[in-house]
Amino acid sequence: AQSVTQPDIHITVSEGASLELRCNYSYGATPYLFWYVQSPGQGLQLLLKYFSGDTLVQGIKGFEAEFKRSQSSFNLRKPSVHWSDAAEYFCAVRSGGSYIPTFGRGTSLIVHP
Amino acid sequence: DGGITQSPKYLFRKEGQNVTLSCEQNLNHDAMYWYRQDPGQGLRLIYYSQIVNDFQKGDIAEGYSVSREKKESFPLTVTSAQKNPTAFYLCATTGTGGAQYEQYFGPGTRLTVT
């Protein structure tokens, strides 16, 4: 069975600082990986996804993520955080034969001015 | 404008009443999902449907029911049997043909039962 772990429940950074949100997955074959962002009281929006090819994926809002098969990780990064990036971030994995993704529990990002 | 609409945004009900949450999409997606979100618990799958007139239970289906009579619509009924129905409910869709397709989410409905 596939699983996703986001080890950090909360992360606090200062505006302008760099950011890395961790995501580890458990799945036998190459998974399909996603990062979503959720602002308070709203639905989720896709930031980026990986399913093959270049292991460094660029997304919207200046985010990127790197797939590392050896570490079973898909960490999300941003070089300079803006106050508007404060939100909940979810990592998700989906196997090739399933319509059902597995979501991590989310990481809440707090941005200090 | 393609997207998913959920109505209403906020819903208040008395304990013991059934309530139906609406989800409509014009993305022409075959698969639709209902999730429940509670603080600190991430997303939990209630029901999903891959095609019209067919749906499957997710991880927490007890106390909920759905129907899928049209491709565009996937309403969720929260019944009086649901022990703790107060939560944020999200509807999602996805294209079919491969697992590389991401889910699209509606804006959510916050249900409060007192």
Short mmCIF file of N, CA and C in Angstrom, two decimals, chain A:
data_model
loop_
_atom_site.label_atom_id
_atom_site.label_comp_id
_atom_site.label_asym_id
_atom_site.label_seq_id
_atom_site.Cartn_x
_atom_site.Cartn_y
_atom_site.Cartn_z
N ALA A 1 0.85 -1.20 0.00
CA ALA A 1 0.00 0.00 0.00
C ALA A 1 0.88 1.25 0.00
N GLN A 2 0.40 2.26 -0.68
CA GLN A 2 1.17 3.49 -0.73
C GLN A 2 0.90 4.33 0.52
N SER A 3 1.88 5.11 0.92
CA SER A 3 1.72 6.01 2.06
C SER A 3 2.57 7.25 1.83
N VAL A 4 2.20 8.32 2.50
CA VAL A 4 2.91 9.59 2.38
C VAL A 4 3.13 10.15 3.78
N THR A 5 4.34 10.60 4.03
CA THR A 5 4.67 11.20 5.32
C THR A 5 5.17 12.62 5.11
N GLN A 6 4.53 13.55 5.79
CA GLN A 6 5.03 14.91 5.86
C GLN A 6 5.46 15.11 7.32
N PRO A 7 6.74 15.05 7.60
CA PRO A 7 7.20 14.99 8.98
C PRO A 7 6.97 16.27 9.79
N ASP A 8 6.85 17.38 9.10
CA ASP A 8 6.69 18.66 9.79
C ASP A 8 5.23 19.09 9.78
N ILE A 9 4.65 19.25 10.97
CA ILE A 9 3.26 19.71 11.06
C ILE A 9 3.19 21.21 10.81
N HIS A 10 4.15 21.93 11.41
CA HIS A 10 4.22 23.39 11.23
C HIS A 10 5.65 23.75 10.86
N ILE A 11 5.78 24.75 10.02
CA ILE A 11 7.09 25.33 9.73
C ILE A 11 6.93 26.84 9.74
N THR A 12 7.87 27.51 10.41
CA THR A 12 7.84 28.97 10.47
C THR A 12 9.10 29.52 9.79
N VAL A 13 8.91 30.44 8.88
CA VAL A 13 10.05 31.07 8.20
C VAL A 13 9.82 32.57 8.16
N SER A 14 10.90 33.29 7.98
CA SER A 14 10.80 34.74 7.81
C SER A 14 10.61 35.05 6.34
N GLU A 15 9.88 36.12 6.06
CA GLU A 15 9.69 36.52 4.68
C GLU A 15 11.04 36.77 4.02
N GLY A 16 11.21 36.23 2.83
CA GLY A 16 12.46 36.37 2.12
C GLY A 16 13.41 35.20 2.31
N ALA A 17 13.16 34.41 3.31
CA ALA A 17 14.01 33.23 3.56
C ALA A 17 13.64 32.11 2.61
N SER A 18 14.55 31.14 2.51
CA SER A 18 14.26 29.97 1.67
C SER A 18 13.40 28.98 2.44
N LEU A 19 12.77 28.08 1.68
CA LEU A 19 11.83 27.13 2.27
C LEU A 19 12.06 25.75 1.68
N GLU A 20 11.97 24.74 2.54
CA GLU A 20 11.92 23.37 2.07
C GLU A 20 10.92 22.61 2.91
N LEU A 21 9.92 22.04 2.27
CA LEU A 21 8.92 21.21 2.93
C LEU A 21 9.18 19.75 2.53
N ARG A 22 9.22 18.89 3.52
CA ARG A 22 9.60 17.51 3.27
C ARG A 22 8.40 16.61 2.99
N CYS A 23 8.64 15.65 2.11
CA CYS A 23 7.62 14.65 1.78
C CYS A 23 8.34 13.34 1.49
N ASN A 24 7.96 12.30 2.20
CA ASN A 24 8.49 10.96 1.94
C ASN A 24 7.33 10.03 1.62
N TYR A 25 7.55 9.15 0.67
CA TYR A 25 6.48 8.26 0.26
C TYR A 25 6.95 6.82 0.35
N SER A 26 5.99 5.95 0.37
CA SER A 26 6.26 4.53 0.37
C SER A 26 5.45 3.90 -0.75
N TYR A 27 6.17 3.41 -1.75
CA TYR A 27 5.49 2.78 -2.88
C TYR A 27 6.54 2.02 -3.69
N GLY A 28 6.20 0.85 -4.17
CA GLY A 28 7.17 -0.02 -4.80
C GLY A 28 7.70 0.49 -6.13
N ALA A 29 6.81 0.91 -7.00
CA ALA A 29 7.21 1.34 -8.33
C ALA A 29 7.35 2.87 -8.34
N THR A 30 7.63 3.42 -9.49
CA THR A 30 7.71 4.87 -9.59
C THR A 30 6.33 5.46 -9.41
N PRO A 31 6.18 6.31 -8.43
CA PRO A 31 4.85 6.87 -8.17
C PRO A 31 4.62 8.14 -8.98
N TYR A 32 3.38 8.56 -8.98
CA TYR A 32 3.03 9.88 -9.49
C TYR A 32 2.88 10.78 -8.27
N LEU A 33 3.60 11.89 -8.25
CA LEU A 33 3.71 12.72 -7.05
C LEU A 33 3.17 14.11 -7.30
N PHE A 34 2.54 14.67 -6.29
CA PHE A 34 1.88 15.96 -6.41
C PHE A 34 2.11 16.78 -5.15
N TRP A 35 2.18 18.10 -5.32
CA TRP A 35 2.10 19.03 -4.21
C TRP A 35 0.92 19.98 -4.47
N TYR A 36 0.12 20.14 -3.39
CA TYR A 36 -1.02 21.05 -3.44
C TYR A 36 -0.87 22.08 -2.34
N VAL A 37 -1.51 23.25 -2.55
CA VAL A 37 -1.54 24.29 -1.53
C VAL A 37 -2.99 24.62 -1.22
N GLN A 38 -3.25 24.88 0.06
CA GLN A 38 -4.60 25.23 0.49
C GLN A 38 -4.56 26.46 1.38
N SER A 39 -5.21 27.53 0.94
CA SER A 39 -5.39 28.70 1.79
C SER A 39 -6.57 28.45 2.72
N PRO A 40 -6.61 29.13 3.85
CA PRO A 40 -7.67 28.87 4.84
C PRO A 40 -9.07 28.98 4.26
N GLY A 41 -9.87 27.96 4.50
CA GLY A 41 -11.26 27.97 4.07
C GLY A 41 -11.47 27.78 2.58
N GLN A 42 -10.43 27.34 1.88
CA GLN A 42 -10.56 27.16 0.44
C GLN A 42 -10.19 25.74 0.02
N GLY A 43 -10.39 25.47 -1.25
CA GLY A 43 -10.01 24.17 -1.78
C GLY A 43 -8.52 24.09 -2.05
N LEU A 44 -8.07 22.92 -2.51
CA LEU A 44 -6.66 22.73 -2.81
C LEU A 44 -6.35 23.12 -4.25
N GLN A 45 -5.15 23.65 -4.43
CA GLN A 45 -4.69 24.03 -5.76
C GLN A 45 -3.38 23.31 -6.05
N LEU A 46 -3.25 22.78 -7.24
CA LEU A 46 -2.04 22.08 -7.62
C LEU A 46 -0.89 23.04 -7.79
N LEU A 47 0.24 22.74 -7.12
CA LEU A 47 1.46 23.52 -7.32
C LEU A 47 2.33 22.92 -8.41
N LEU A 48 2.49 21.60 -8.36
CA LEU A 48 3.33 20.92 -9.34
C LEU A 48 3.11 19.42 -9.23
N LYS A 49 3.61 18.70 -10.23
CA LYS A 49 3.47 17.25 -10.22
C LYS A 49 4.67 16.63 -10.93
N TYR A 50 4.94 15.38 -10.58
CA TYR A 50 5.99 14.60 -11.22
C TYR A 50 5.44 13.24 -11.60
N PHE A 51 5.69 12.84 -12.86
CA PHE A 51 5.36 11.45 -13.20
C PHE A 51 6.43 10.79 -14.05
N SER A 52 7.32 11.55 -14.64
CA SER A 52 8.43 10.94 -15.36
C SER A 52 9.37 12.06 -15.80
N GLY A 53 10.53 11.67 -16.32
CA GLY A 53 11.43 12.65 -16.90
C GLY A 53 12.31 13.34 -15.88
N ASP A 54 12.57 14.60 -16.12
CA ASP A 54 13.46 15.40 -15.27
C ASP A 54 12.99 15.35 -13.83
N THR A 55 13.90 15.04 -12.93
CA THR A 55 13.51 14.86 -11.52
C THR A 55 13.32 16.18 -10.79
N LEU A 56 13.73 17.28 -11.39
CA LEU A 56 13.49 18.60 -10.81
C LEU A 56 12.31 19.22 -11.56
N VAL A 57 11.24 19.47 -10.82
CA VAL A 57 10.00 19.93 -11.43
C VAL A 57 9.71 21.36 -11.00
N GLN A 58 9.36 22.17 -11.98
CA GLN A 58 9.00 23.56 -11.69
C GLN A 58 7.47 23.68 -11.60
N GLY A 59 7.02 24.50 -10.68
CA GLY A 59 5.59 24.68 -10.54
C GLY A 59 5.19 26.14 -10.58
N ILE A 60 3.98 26.39 -10.12
CA ILE A 60 3.49 27.76 -10.09
C ILE A 60 3.98 28.47 -8.85
N LYS A 61 3.87 29.78 -8.84
CA LYS A 61 4.21 30.63 -7.69
C LYS A 61 5.67 30.51 -7.28
N GLY A 62 6.54 30.10 -8.18
CA GLY A 62 7.97 30.04 -7.88
C GLY A 62 8.42 28.81 -7.12
N PHE A 63 7.55 27.82 -6.98
CA PHE A 63 7.90 26.58 -6.28
C PHE A 63 8.55 25.57 -7.23
N GLU A 64 9.38 24.72 -6.64
CA GLU A 64 9.95 23.60 -7.35
C GLU A 64 10.04 22.41 -6.41
N ALA A 65 10.17 21.22 -6.96
CA ALA A 65 10.31 20.02 -6.14
C ALA A 65 11.25 19.07 -6.86
N GLU A 66 11.95 18.28 -6.07
CA GLU A 66 12.90 17.33 -6.63
C GLU A 66 12.54 15.92 -6.20
N PHE A 67 12.40 15.04 -7.17
CA PHE A 67 12.14 13.63 -6.92
C PHE A 67 13.47 12.91 -6.72
N LYS A 68 13.61 12.27 -5.57
CA LYS A 68 14.82 11.50 -5.28
C LYS A 68 14.39 10.06 -4.98
N ARG A 69 14.57 9.21 -5.97
CA ARG A 69 14.12 7.83 -5.82
C ARG A 69 14.86 7.13 -4.68
N SER A 70 16.16 7.38 -4.54
CA SER A 70 16.97 6.68 -3.54
C SER A 70 16.52 7.02 -2.12
N GLN A 71 15.94 8.20 -1.96
CA GLN A 71 15.49 8.63 -0.63
C GLN A 71 13.96 8.56 -0.50
N SER A 72 13.29 8.13 -1.54
CA SER A 72 11.82 8.10 -1.54
C SER A 72 11.26 9.44 -1.08
N SER A 73 11.80 10.51 -1.68
CA SER A 73 11.38 11.84 -1.25
C SER A 73 10.97 12.70 -2.42
N PHE A 74 10.17 13.68 -2.11
CA PHE A 74 9.71 14.65 -3.12
C PHE A 74 9.53 15.96 -2.38
N ASN A 75 10.62 16.61 -2.03
CA ASN A 75 10.59 17.81 -1.20
C ASN A 75 10.28 19.05 -2.04
N LEU A 76 9.50 19.91 -1.45
CA LEU A 76 9.08 21.16 -2.10
C LEU A 76 10.00 22.29 -1.64
N ARG A 77 10.42 23.15 -2.58
CA ARG A 77 11.34 24.23 -2.23
C ARG A 77 10.89 25.54 -2.86
N LYS A 78 11.31 26.62 -2.20
CA LYS A 78 11.14 27.95 -2.76
C LYS A 78 12.28 28.80 -2.26
N PRO A 79 12.98 29.51 -3.14
CA PRO A 79 14.18 30.24 -2.73
C PRO A 79 13.89 31.44 -1.84
N SER A 80 12.73 32.09 -2.00
CA SER A 80 12.42 33.28 -1.22
C SER A 80 10.92 33.32 -0.95
N VAL A 81 10.56 33.18 0.29
CA VAL A 81 9.14 33.06 0.66
C VAL A 81 8.50 34.44 0.80
N HIS A 82 7.28 34.54 0.32
CA HIS A 82 6.49 35.76 0.43
C HIS A 82 5.40 35.55 1.48
N TRP A 83 4.93 36.63 2.09
CA TRP A 83 3.91 36.49 3.14
C TRP A 83 2.68 35.76 2.60
N SER A 84 2.39 35.92 1.32
CA SER A 84 1.20 35.29 0.73
C SER A 84 1.36 33.77 0.59
N ASP A 85 2.55 33.25 0.85
CA ASP A 85 2.75 31.79 0.77
C ASP A 85 2.25 31.08 2.03
N ALA A 86 1.89 31.83 3.05
CA ALA A 86 1.36 31.21 4.28
C ALA A 86 0.11 30.44 3.94
N ALA A 87 0.14 29.13 4.20
CA ALA A 87 -0.96 28.25 3.80
C ALA A 87 -0.64 26.85 4.30
N GLU A 88 -1.52 25.91 3.97
CA GLU A 88 -1.29 24.49 4.26
C GLU A 88 -0.84 23.83 2.96
N TYR A 89 0.18 22.97 3.08
CA TYR A 89 0.74 22.32 1.90
C TYR A 89 0.60 20.80 2.05
N PHE A 90 0.10 20.19 1.00
CA PHE A 90 -0.14 18.75 1.01
C PHE A 90 0.65 18.07 -0.11
N CYS A 91 1.32 17.00 0.27
CA CYS A 91 1.97 16.12 -0.68
C CYS A 91 1.05 14.92 -0.94
N ALA A 92 1.01 14.44 -2.17
CA ALA A 92 0.14 13.30 -2.50
C ALA A 92 0.86 12.37 -3.46
N VAL A 93 0.55 11.10 -3.37
CA VAL A 93 1.13 10.09 -4.25
C VAL A 93 0.00 9.25 -4.85
N ARG A 94 0.19 8.85 -6.08
CA ARG A 94 -0.81 8.05 -6.76
C ARG A 94 -0.09 6.97 -7.56
N SER A 95 -0.57 5.75 -7.49
CA SER A 95 0.06 4.67 -8.23
C SER A 95 -0.53 4.59 -9.63
N GLY A 96 0.14 3.87 -10.50
CA GLY A 96 -0.26 3.84 -11.90
C GLY A 96 -1.64 3.27 -12.14
N GLY A 97 -2.07 2.33 -11.32
CA GLY A 97 -3.34 1.66 -11.57
C GLY A 97 -4.49 2.14 -10.72
N SER A 98 -4.32 3.22 -10.00
CA SER A 98 -5.34 3.64 -9.05
C SER A 98 -5.86 5.04 -9.34
N TYR A 99 -7.15 5.22 -9.11
CA TYR A 99 -7.75 6.53 -9.18
C TYR A 99 -7.67 7.27 -7.86
N ILE A 100 -7.15 6.62 -6.84
CA ILE A 100 -7.19 7.18 -5.49
C ILE A 100 -5.80 7.61 -5.04
N PRO A 101 -5.58 8.90 -4.91
CA PRO A 101 -4.31 9.34 -4.37
C PRO A 101 -4.29 9.21 -2.85
N THR A 102 -3.10 9.12 -2.31
CA THR A 102 -2.91 9.15 -0.85
C THR A 102 -2.28 10.48 -0.50
N PHE A 103 -2.88 11.17 0.46
CA PHE A 103 -2.39 12.49 0.87
C PHE A 103 -1.63 12.39 2.18
N GLY A 104 -0.61 13.22 2.30
CA GLY A 104 0.00 13.42 3.60
C GLY A 104 -0.92 14.25 4.47
N ARG A 105 -0.54 14.40 5.74
CA ARG A 105 -1.40 15.12 6.67
C ARG A 105 -1.26 16.63 6.55
N GLY A 106 -0.29 17.06 5.77
CA GLY A 106 -0.16 18.49 5.53
C GLY A 106 0.89 19.15 6.42
N THR A 107 1.47 20.22 5.91
CA THR A 107 2.39 21.07 6.66
C THR A 107 1.87 22.49 6.61
N SER A 108 1.71 23.08 7.78
CA SER A 108 1.23 24.46 7.86
C SER A 108 2.42 25.40 7.84
N LEU A 109 2.44 26.29 6.86
CA LEU A 109 3.53 27.25 6.72
C LEU A 109 3.13 28.59 7.31
N ILE A 110 3.93 29.06 8.25
CA ILE A 110 3.73 30.37 8.87
C ILE A 110 4.86 31.26 8.41
N VAL A 111 4.54 32.45 7.93
CA VAL A 111 5.55 33.38 7.43
C VAL A 111 5.57 34.62 8.33
N HIS A 112 6.73 34.87 8.93
CA HIS A 112 6.92 36.06 9.76
C HIS A 112 7.40 37.22 8.91
N PRO A 113 6.90 38.44 9.18
CA PRO A 113 7.35 39.60 8.40
C PRO A 113 8.80 39.96 8.69
#
